[in-house]
Short mmCIF file of C-alpha atoms in Angstrom, two decimals:
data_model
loop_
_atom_site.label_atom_id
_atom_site.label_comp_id
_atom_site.label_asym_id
_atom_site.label_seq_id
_atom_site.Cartn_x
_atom_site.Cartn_y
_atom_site.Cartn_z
CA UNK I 904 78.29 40.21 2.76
CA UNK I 905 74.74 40.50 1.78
CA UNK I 906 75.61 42.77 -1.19
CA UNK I 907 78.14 39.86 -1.85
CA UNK I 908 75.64 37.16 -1.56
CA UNK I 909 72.74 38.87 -3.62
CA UNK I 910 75.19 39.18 -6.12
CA UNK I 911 75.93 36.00 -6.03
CA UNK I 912 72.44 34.92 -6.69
CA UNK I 913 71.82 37.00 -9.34
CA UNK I 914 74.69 36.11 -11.18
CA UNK I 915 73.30 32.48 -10.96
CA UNK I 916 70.09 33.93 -12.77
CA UNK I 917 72.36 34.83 -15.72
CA UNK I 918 73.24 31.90 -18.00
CA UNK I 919 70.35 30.05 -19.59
CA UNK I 920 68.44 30.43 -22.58
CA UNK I 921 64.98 33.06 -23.09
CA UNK I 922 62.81 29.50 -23.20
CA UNK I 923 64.20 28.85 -19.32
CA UNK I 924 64.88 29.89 -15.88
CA UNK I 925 68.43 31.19 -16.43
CA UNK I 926 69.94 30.38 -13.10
CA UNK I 927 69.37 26.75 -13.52
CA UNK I 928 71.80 26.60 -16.46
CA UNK I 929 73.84 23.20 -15.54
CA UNK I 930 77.58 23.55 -15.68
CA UNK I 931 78.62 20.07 -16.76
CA UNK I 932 76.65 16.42 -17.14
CA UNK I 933 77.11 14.69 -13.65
CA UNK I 934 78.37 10.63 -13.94
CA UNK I 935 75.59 10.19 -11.20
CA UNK I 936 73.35 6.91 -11.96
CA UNK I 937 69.65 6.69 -11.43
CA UNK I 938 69.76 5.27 -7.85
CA UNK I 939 67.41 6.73 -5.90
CA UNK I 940 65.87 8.99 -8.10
CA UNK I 941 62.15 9.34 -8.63
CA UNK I 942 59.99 8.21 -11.21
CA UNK I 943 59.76 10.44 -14.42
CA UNK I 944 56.56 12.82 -14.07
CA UNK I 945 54.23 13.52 -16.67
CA UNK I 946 51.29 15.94 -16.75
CA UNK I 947 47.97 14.99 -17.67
CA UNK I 948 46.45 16.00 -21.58
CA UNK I 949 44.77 19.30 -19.99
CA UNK I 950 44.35 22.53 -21.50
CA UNK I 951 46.13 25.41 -20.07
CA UNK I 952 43.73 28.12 -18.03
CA UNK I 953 41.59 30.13 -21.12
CA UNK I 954 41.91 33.79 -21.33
CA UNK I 955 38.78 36.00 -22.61
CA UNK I 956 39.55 37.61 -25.92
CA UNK I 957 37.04 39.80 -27.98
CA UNK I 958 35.75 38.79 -30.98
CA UNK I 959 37.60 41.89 -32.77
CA UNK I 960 40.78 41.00 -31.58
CA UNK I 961 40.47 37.04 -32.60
CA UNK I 962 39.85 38.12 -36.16
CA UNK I 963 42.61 40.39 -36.37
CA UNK I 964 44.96 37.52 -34.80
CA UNK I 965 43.48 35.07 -37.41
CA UNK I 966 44.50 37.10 -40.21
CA UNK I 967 47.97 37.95 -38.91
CA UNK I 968 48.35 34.01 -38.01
CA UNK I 969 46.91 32.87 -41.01
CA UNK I 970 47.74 35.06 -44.08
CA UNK I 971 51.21 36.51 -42.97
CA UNK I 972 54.65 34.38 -42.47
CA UNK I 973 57.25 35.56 -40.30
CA UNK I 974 58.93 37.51 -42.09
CA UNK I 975 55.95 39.51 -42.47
CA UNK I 976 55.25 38.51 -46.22
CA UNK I 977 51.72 37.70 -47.48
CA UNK I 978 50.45 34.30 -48.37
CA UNK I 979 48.52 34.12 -51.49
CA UNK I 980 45.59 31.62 -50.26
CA UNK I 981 44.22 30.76 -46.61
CA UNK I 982 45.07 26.67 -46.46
CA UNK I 983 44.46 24.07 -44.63
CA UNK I 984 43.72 20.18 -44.71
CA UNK I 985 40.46 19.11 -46.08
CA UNK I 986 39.30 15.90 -44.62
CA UNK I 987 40.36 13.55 -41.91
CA UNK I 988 44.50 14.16 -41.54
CA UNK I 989 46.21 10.68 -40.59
CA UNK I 990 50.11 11.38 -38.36
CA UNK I 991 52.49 8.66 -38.81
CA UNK I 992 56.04 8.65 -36.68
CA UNK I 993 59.37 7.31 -38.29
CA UNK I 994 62.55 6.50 -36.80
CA UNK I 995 64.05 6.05 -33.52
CA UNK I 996 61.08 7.35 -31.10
CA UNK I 997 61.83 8.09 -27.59
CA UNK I 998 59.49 6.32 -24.86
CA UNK I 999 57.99 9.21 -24.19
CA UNK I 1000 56.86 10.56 -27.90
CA UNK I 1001 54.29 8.59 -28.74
CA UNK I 1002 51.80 8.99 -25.26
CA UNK I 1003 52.27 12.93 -25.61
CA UNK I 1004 51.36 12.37 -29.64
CA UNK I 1005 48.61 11.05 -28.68
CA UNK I 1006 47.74 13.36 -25.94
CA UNK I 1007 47.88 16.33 -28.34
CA UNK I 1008 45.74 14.53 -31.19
CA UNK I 1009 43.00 13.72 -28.31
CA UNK I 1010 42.75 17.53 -27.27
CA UNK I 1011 43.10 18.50 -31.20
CA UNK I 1012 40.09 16.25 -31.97
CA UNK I 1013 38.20 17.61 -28.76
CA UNK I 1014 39.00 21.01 -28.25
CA UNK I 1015 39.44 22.19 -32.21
CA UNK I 1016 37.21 19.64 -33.32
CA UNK I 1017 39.31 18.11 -36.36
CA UNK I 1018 39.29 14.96 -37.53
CA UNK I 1019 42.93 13.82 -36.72
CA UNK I 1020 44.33 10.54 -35.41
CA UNK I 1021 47.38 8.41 -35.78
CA UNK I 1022 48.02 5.31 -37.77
CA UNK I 1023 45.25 5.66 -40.28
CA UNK I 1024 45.35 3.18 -43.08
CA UNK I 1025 46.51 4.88 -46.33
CA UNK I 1026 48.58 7.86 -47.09
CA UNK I 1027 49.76 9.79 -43.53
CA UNK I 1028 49.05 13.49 -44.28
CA UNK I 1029 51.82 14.51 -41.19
CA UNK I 1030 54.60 12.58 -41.10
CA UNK I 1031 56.71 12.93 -37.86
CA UNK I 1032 60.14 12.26 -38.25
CA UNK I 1033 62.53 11.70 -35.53
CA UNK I 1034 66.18 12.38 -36.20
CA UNK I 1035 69.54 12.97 -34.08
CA UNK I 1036 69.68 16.76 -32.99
CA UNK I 1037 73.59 17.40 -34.23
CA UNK I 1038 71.69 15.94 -37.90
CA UNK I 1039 68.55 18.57 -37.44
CA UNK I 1040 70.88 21.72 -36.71
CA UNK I 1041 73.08 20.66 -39.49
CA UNK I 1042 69.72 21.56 -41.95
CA UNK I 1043 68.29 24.17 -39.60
CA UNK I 1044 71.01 25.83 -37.80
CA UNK I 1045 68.92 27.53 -35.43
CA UNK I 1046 65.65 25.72 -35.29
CA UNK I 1047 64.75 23.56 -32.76
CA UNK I 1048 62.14 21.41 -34.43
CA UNK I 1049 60.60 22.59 -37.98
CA UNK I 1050 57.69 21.30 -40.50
CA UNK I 1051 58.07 21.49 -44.39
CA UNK I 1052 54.88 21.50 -46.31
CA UNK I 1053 54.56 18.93 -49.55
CA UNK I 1054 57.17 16.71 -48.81
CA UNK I 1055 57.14 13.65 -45.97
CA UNK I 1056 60.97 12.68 -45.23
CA UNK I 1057 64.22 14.31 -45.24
CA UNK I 1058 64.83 13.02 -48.63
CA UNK I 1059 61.97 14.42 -49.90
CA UNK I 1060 62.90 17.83 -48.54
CA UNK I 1061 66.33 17.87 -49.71
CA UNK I 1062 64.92 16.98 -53.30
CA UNK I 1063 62.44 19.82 -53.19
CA UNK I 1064 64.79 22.35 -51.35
CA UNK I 1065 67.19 22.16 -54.29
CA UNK I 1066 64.41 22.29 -56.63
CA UNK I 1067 63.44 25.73 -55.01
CA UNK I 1068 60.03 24.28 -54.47
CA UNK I 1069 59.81 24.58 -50.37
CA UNK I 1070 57.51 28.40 -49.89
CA UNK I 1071 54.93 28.15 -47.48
CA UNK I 1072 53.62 31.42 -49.24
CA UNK I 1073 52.93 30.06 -52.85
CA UNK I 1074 50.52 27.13 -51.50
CA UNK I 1075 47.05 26.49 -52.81
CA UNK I 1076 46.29 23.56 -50.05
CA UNK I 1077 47.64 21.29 -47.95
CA UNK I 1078 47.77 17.27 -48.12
CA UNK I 1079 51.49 16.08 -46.86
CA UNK I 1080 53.55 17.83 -44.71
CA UNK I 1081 56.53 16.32 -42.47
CA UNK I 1082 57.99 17.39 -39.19
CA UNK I 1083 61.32 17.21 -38.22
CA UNK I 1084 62.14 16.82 -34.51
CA UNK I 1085 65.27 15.64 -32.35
CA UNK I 1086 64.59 12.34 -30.57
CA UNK I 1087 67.84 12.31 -28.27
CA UNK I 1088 66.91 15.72 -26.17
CA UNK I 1089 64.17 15.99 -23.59
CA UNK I 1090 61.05 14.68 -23.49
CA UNK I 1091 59.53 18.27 -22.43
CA UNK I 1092 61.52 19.82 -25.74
CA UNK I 1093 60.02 17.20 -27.59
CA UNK I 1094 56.91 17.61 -26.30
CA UNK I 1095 56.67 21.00 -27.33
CA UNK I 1096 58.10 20.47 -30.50
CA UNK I 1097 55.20 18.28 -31.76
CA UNK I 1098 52.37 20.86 -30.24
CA UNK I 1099 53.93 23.84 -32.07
CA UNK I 1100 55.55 22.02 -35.17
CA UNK I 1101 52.13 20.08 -35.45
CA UNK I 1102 49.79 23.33 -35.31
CA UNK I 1103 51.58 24.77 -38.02
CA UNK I 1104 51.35 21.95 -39.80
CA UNK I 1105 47.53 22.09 -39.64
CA UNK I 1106 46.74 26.02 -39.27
CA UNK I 1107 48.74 29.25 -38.59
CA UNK I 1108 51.98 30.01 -40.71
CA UNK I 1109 53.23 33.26 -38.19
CA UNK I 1110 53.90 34.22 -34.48
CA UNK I 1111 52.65 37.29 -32.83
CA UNK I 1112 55.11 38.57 -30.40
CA UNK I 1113 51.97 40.95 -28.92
CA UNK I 1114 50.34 37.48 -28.03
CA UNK I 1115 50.38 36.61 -24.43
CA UNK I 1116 48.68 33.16 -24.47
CA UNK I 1117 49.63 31.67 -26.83
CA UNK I 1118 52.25 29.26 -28.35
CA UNK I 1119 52.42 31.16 -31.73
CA UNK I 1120 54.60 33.27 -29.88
CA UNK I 1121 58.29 33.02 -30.19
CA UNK I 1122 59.22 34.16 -26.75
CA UNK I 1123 58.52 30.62 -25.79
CA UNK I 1124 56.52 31.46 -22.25
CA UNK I 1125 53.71 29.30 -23.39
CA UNK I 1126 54.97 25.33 -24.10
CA UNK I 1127 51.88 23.48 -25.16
CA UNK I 1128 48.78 24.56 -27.12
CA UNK I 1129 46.21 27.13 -24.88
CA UNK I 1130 42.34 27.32 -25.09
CA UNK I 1131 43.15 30.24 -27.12
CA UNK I 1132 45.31 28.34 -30.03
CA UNK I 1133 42.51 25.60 -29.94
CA UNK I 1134 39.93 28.14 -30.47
CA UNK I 1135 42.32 29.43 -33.62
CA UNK I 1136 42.91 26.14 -34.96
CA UNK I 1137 38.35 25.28 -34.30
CA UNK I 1138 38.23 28.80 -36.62
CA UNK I 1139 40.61 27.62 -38.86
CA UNK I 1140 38.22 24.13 -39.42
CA UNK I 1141 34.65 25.60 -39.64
CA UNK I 1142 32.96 24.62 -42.56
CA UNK I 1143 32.40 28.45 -43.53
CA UNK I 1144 36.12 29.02 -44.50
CA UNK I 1145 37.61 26.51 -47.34
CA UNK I 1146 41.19 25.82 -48.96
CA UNK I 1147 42.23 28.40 -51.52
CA UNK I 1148 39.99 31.20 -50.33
CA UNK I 1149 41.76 35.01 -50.14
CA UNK I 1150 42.22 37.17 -47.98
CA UNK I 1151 39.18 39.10 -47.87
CA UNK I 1152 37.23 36.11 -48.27
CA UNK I 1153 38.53 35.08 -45.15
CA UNK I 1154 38.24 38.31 -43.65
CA UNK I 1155 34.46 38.21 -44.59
CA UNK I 1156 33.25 35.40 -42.87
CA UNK I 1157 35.06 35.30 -39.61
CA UNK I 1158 33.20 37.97 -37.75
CA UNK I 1159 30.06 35.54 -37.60
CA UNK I 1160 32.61 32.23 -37.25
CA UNK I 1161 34.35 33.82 -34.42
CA UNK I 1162 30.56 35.12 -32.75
CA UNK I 1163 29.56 31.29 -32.91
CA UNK I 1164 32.63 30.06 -31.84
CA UNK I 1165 33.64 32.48 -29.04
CA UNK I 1166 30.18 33.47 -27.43
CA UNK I 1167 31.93 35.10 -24.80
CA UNK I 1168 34.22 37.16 -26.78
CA UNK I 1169 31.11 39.59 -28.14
CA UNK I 1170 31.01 41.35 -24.70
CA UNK I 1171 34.82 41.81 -23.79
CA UNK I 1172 36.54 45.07 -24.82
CA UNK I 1173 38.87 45.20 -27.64
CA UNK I 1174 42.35 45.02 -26.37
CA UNK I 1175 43.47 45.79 -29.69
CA UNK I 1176 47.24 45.57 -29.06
CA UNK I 1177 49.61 47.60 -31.01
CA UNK I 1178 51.51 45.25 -33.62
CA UNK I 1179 55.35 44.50 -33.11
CA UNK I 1180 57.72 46.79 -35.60
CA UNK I 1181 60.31 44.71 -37.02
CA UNK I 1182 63.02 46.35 -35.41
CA UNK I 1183 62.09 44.93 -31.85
CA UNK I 1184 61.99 41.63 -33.18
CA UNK I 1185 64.85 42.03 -35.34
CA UNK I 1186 66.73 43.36 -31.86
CA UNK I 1187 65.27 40.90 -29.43
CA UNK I 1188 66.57 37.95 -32.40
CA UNK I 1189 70.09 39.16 -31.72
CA UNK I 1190 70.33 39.63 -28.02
CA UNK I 1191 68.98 36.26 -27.65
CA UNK I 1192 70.30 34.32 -30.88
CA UNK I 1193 73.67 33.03 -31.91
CA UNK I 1194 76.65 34.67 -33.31
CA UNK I 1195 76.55 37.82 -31.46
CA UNK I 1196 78.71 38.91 -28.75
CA UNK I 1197 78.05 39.28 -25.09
CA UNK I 1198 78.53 43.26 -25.69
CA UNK I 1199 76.39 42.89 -28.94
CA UNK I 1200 73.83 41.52 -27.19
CA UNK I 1201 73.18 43.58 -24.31
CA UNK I 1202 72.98 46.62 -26.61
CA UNK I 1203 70.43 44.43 -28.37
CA UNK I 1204 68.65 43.95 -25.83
CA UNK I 1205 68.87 47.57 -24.35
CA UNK I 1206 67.69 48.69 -28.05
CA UNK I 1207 64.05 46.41 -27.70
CA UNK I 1208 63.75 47.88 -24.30
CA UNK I 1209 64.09 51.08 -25.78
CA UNK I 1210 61.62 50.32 -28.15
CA UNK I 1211 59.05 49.08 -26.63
CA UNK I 1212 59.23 51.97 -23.93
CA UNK I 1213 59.20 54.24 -27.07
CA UNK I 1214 56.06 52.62 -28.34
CA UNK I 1215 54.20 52.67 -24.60
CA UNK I 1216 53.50 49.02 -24.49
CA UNK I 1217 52.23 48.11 -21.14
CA UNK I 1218 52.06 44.67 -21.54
CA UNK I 1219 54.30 41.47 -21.87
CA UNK I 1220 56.37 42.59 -24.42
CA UNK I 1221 57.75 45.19 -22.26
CA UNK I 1222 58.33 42.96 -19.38
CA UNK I 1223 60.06 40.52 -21.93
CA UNK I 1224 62.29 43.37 -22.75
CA UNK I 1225 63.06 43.78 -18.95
CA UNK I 1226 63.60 40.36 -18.37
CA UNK I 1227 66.09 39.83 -21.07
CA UNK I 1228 67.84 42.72 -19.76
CA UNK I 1229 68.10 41.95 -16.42
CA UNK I 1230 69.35 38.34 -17.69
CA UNK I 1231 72.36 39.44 -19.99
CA UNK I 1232 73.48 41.84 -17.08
CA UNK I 1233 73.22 39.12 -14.56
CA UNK I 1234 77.17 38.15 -14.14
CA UNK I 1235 78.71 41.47 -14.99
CA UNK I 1236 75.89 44.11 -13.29
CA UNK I 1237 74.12 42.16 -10.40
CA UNK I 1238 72.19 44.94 -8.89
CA UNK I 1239 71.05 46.58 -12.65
CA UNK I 1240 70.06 43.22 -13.60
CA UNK I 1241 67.96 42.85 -9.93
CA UNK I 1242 65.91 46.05 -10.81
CA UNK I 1243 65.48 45.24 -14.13
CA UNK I 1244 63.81 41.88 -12.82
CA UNK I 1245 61.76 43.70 -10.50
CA UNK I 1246 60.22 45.62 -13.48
CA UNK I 1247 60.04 42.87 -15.53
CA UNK I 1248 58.14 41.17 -12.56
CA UNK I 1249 55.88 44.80 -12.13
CA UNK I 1250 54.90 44.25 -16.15
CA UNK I 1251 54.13 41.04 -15.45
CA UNK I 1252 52.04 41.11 -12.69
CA UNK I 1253 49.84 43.88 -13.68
CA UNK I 1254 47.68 41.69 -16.33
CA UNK I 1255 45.70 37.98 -15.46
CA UNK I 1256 47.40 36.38 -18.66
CA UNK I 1257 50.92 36.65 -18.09
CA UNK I 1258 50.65 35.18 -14.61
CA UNK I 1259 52.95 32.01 -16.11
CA UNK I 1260 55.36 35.16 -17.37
CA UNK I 1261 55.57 35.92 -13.68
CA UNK I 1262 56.56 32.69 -12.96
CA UNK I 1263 60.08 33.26 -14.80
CA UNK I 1264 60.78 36.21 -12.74
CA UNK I 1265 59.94 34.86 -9.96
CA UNK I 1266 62.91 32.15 -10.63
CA UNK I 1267 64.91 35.05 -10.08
CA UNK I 1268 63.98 37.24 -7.74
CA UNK I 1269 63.13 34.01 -5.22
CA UNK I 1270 66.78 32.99 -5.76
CA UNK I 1271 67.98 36.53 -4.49
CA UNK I 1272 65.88 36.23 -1.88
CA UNK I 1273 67.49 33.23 -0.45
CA UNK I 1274 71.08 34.14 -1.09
CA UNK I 1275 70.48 36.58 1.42
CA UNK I 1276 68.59 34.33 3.56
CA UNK I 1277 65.56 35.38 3.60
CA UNK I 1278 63.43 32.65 2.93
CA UNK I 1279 59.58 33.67 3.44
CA UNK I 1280 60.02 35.86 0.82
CA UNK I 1281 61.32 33.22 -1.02
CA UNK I 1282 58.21 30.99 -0.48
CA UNK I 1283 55.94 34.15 -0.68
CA UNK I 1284 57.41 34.20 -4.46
CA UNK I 1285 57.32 30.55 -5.74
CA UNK I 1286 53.79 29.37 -4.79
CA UNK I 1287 51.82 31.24 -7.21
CA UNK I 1288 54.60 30.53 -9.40
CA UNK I 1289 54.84 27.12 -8.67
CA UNK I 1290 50.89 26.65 -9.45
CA UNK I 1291 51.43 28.33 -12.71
CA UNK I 1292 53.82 26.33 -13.71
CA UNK I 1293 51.96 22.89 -13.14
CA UNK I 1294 48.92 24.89 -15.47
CA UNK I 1295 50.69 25.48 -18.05
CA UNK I 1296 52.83 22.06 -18.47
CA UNK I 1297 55.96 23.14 -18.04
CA UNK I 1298 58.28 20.58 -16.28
CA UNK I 1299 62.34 22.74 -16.75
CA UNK I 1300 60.45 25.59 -14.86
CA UNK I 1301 58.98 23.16 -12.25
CA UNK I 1302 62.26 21.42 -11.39
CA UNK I 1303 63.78 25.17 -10.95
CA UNK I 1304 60.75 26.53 -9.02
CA UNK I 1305 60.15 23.43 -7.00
CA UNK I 1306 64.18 23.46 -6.07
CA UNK I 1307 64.44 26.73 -4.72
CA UNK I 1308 61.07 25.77 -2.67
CA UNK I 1309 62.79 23.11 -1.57
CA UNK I 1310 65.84 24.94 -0.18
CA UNK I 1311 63.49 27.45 1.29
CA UNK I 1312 61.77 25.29 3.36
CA UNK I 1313 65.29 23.16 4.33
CA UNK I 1314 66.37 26.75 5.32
CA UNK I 1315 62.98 27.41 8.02
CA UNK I 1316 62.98 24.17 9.77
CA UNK I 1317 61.19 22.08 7.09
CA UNK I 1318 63.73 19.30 6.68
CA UNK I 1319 61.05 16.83 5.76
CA UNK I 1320 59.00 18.98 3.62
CA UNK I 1321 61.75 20.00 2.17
CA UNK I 1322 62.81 16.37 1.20
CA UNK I 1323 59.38 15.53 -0.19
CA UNK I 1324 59.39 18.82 -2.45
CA UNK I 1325 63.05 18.28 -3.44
CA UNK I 1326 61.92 14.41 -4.94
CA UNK I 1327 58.99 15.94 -6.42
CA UNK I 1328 60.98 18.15 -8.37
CA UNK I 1329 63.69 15.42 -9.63
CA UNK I 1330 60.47 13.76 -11.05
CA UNK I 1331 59.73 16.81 -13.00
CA UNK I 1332 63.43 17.39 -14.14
CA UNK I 1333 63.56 13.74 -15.66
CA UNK I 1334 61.06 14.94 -17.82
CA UNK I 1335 62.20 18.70 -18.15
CA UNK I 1336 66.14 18.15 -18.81
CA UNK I 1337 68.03 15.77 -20.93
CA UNK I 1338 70.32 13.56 -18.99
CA UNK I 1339 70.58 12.48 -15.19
CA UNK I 1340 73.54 14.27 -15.04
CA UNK I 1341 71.37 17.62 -15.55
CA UNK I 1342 68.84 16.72 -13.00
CA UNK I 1343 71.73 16.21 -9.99
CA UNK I 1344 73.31 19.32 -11.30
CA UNK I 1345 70.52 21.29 -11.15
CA UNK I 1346 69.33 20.08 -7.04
CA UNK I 1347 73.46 21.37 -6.70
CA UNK I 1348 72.70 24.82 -7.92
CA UNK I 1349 69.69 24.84 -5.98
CA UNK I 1350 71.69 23.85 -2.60
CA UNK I 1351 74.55 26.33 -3.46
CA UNK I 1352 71.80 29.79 -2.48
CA UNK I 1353 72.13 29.22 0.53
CA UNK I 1354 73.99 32.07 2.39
CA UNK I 1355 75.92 29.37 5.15
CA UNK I 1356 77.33 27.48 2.41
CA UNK I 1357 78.87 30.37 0.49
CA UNK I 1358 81.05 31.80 2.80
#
């Protein structure tokens, strides 16, 4: 019965997407109303715990960021804004949309020191545009949120798209771009959508997968902008660099802009991580994007594993690999996807800055703990994690972490605790999850670990 009820509680951890803790993956929307629930909860406009990087390794970044898209092809000029940047919102915003806009403008103006706000007279230089999801994946099939440069609605961008003048690599500045953004999903997925959409908008044009803090990063651990992508976007500001300049102009002058700007970073060793081969990527893409196969995606993701063990990485990307491993065998190979958590978990918790990357496997591994009843370890696992996730901002893997605390607690004797946490965490979920009907389902999944109620 144990091997039953592990099982069981690993196959829970095997349905929801990279960006989430996949045993909280809601079945159907529940017709349950609002009675009784808790307030929605919203975190304060706080920067995310800063990681030390050397000075050697921030330049390198920069360039990557900065001169390089995705696909890995060159951009001709380093751009950027040049002067104060006014952000304008049109259509149908959600209540929450515009207190997190302004949240993120406040920490852009403070902690990367540029001159943004919203609602300045004139000409907006971002224009935020909020449009019905089903609309959004109808242009951008598998984009969540996205920003065009030169262009400020979705008329303007189908115009120009036909034209064949949309290519972030052929730009010589930057005075208008727009972002496109669902308003009827979350108010966490919006949330992040304006930090990441909005820092492209004013600075970096790539992710780095071999970036651990950071939301330029398309694993999608980190959900609002860190210390570290403030300190980018500062770099990408000073007054030493200017619109147009090349690369090696750039490359010239940020040793002594990232000395002034990163004090600290002169003294820490180079960590000088190896950079991600396209074929990773490229594997990772399919075991986690759409139109593959379950089968095709588990050899997917057993191909990046094999990579990155190939390539000796002994950092997050490795532990990603693991993770997404463990995940995709959840429902058909319980006990190969529980040790490949537990190494994911081992890669995780051997480095300070993916301590929130420990915080998804520890979604998992707590909710095998109590579908065998054991419920210390259960707590032993979420309160780190739980204190992770308040510092980084991320409300979908409160709710789940909070939940399974919640159930661990019921489970010891804790009925009132346990009632307290379990309210806490429906707070969180009406910001983390789209509908009502989410937040009951996911307390349900939550109650359904427990070993008594699955006999």
């Amino acid at each position: 019965m144990r091997a039953a009820l592990l099982c069981l509680g690993l196959a829970l951890a095997g349905c929801a997407p990279a960006n989430a803790p996949s045993w909280f993956a809601p079945k159907v929307n529940s017709a349950d109303a609002v009675v009784n629930l808790p307030a929605m909860q919203r975190f304060a406009p706080a920067a995310p715990p800063q990681v030390a990087v050397s000075n050697r390794d921030l330049t390198r970044d920069f360039i990557d960021l900065s001169m390089f898209l995705e696909s890995g092809r060159p951009v001709e000029r380093f751009t950027r804004f040049e002067g104060p940047v006014g952000v304008r919102v049109l259509g149908a915003a959600p209540p929450t949309l515009v207190p997190d806009l302004d949240d993120l403008l406040g920490r852009l103006r403070a902690e990367a020191g540029i001159d943004i706000a919203r609602d300045r007279p004139g000409p907006s230089q971002i224009t935020i545009n909020v449009i019905a999801r089903r609309s959004l994946q109808r242009i951008m099939p598998e984009a969540a949120c996205f920003v065009i440069p030169g262009v400020s609605s979705l008329s303007e961008f189908r115009k120009a798209a036909r034209r064949g003048l949309v290519d972030w690599a052929h730009l010589t500045g930057r005075s208008t771009m727009a972002v496109f953004l669902p308003g009827d999903v979350s108010p966490q997925e919006i949330r992040d959508c304006l930090h990441e959409e909005i820092a492209q908008a004013l600075g970096p044009l790539n992710d780095l997968y071999r970036l651990p803090y950071s939301v330029f990063n398309d694993d999608n651990v980190n959900t609002v902008l860190t210390g570290y992508d403030m300190l980018i976007l500062r770099m990408t500001y000073d007054k030493a660099l200017r619109n147009g300049m090349t690369r090696a102009e750039v490359e010239s002058r940020l040793p002594a802009i990232a000395s002034r700007l990163n004090p600290v970073g002169r003294t820490v060793a180079t960590r000088f991580a190896k950079r991600t081969p396209r074929e990773w990527i490229e594997a990772v893409n399919q075991a986690l994007g759409p139109g593959a196969s379950e089968r095709q995606r588990r050899l997917a993701a057993d191909r990046a594993l094999q990579i990155a063990q190939a390539a000796g990485w002994n950092d997050h990307r490795t532990g990603f690999s693991y993770y997404n491993v463990a995940r995709l065998a959840a429902n058909s190979d319980p006990l190969f996807s529980f040790r490949n958590y537990l190494e994911a978990d081992r890669m995780y918790a051997a480095r300070p800055e993916t301590q929130i990357h420990r915080a998804f496997s520890a979604t998992q591994l707590a909710a095998a703990a109590l579908s065998v009843g054991d419920a210390e370890r259960a707590k032993a696992l979420l309160a780190p994690a739980i204190k992770q996730a308040r510092a980084f901002q991320n409300a979908t893997l409160l709710t789940s972490l909070l939940l399974l605390q919640s159930e661990a607690l019921r489970i010891t004797g804790q009925p009132e605790e346990a009632r307290r946490v379990r309210l806490d965490s429906l707070g969180w979920a009406r910001y983390g999850f789209d509908t009502v009907g989410d937040v009951m389902d996911k307390a349900r999944e939550a109650a359904r670990l427990h070993p008594a109620e699955t006999n």
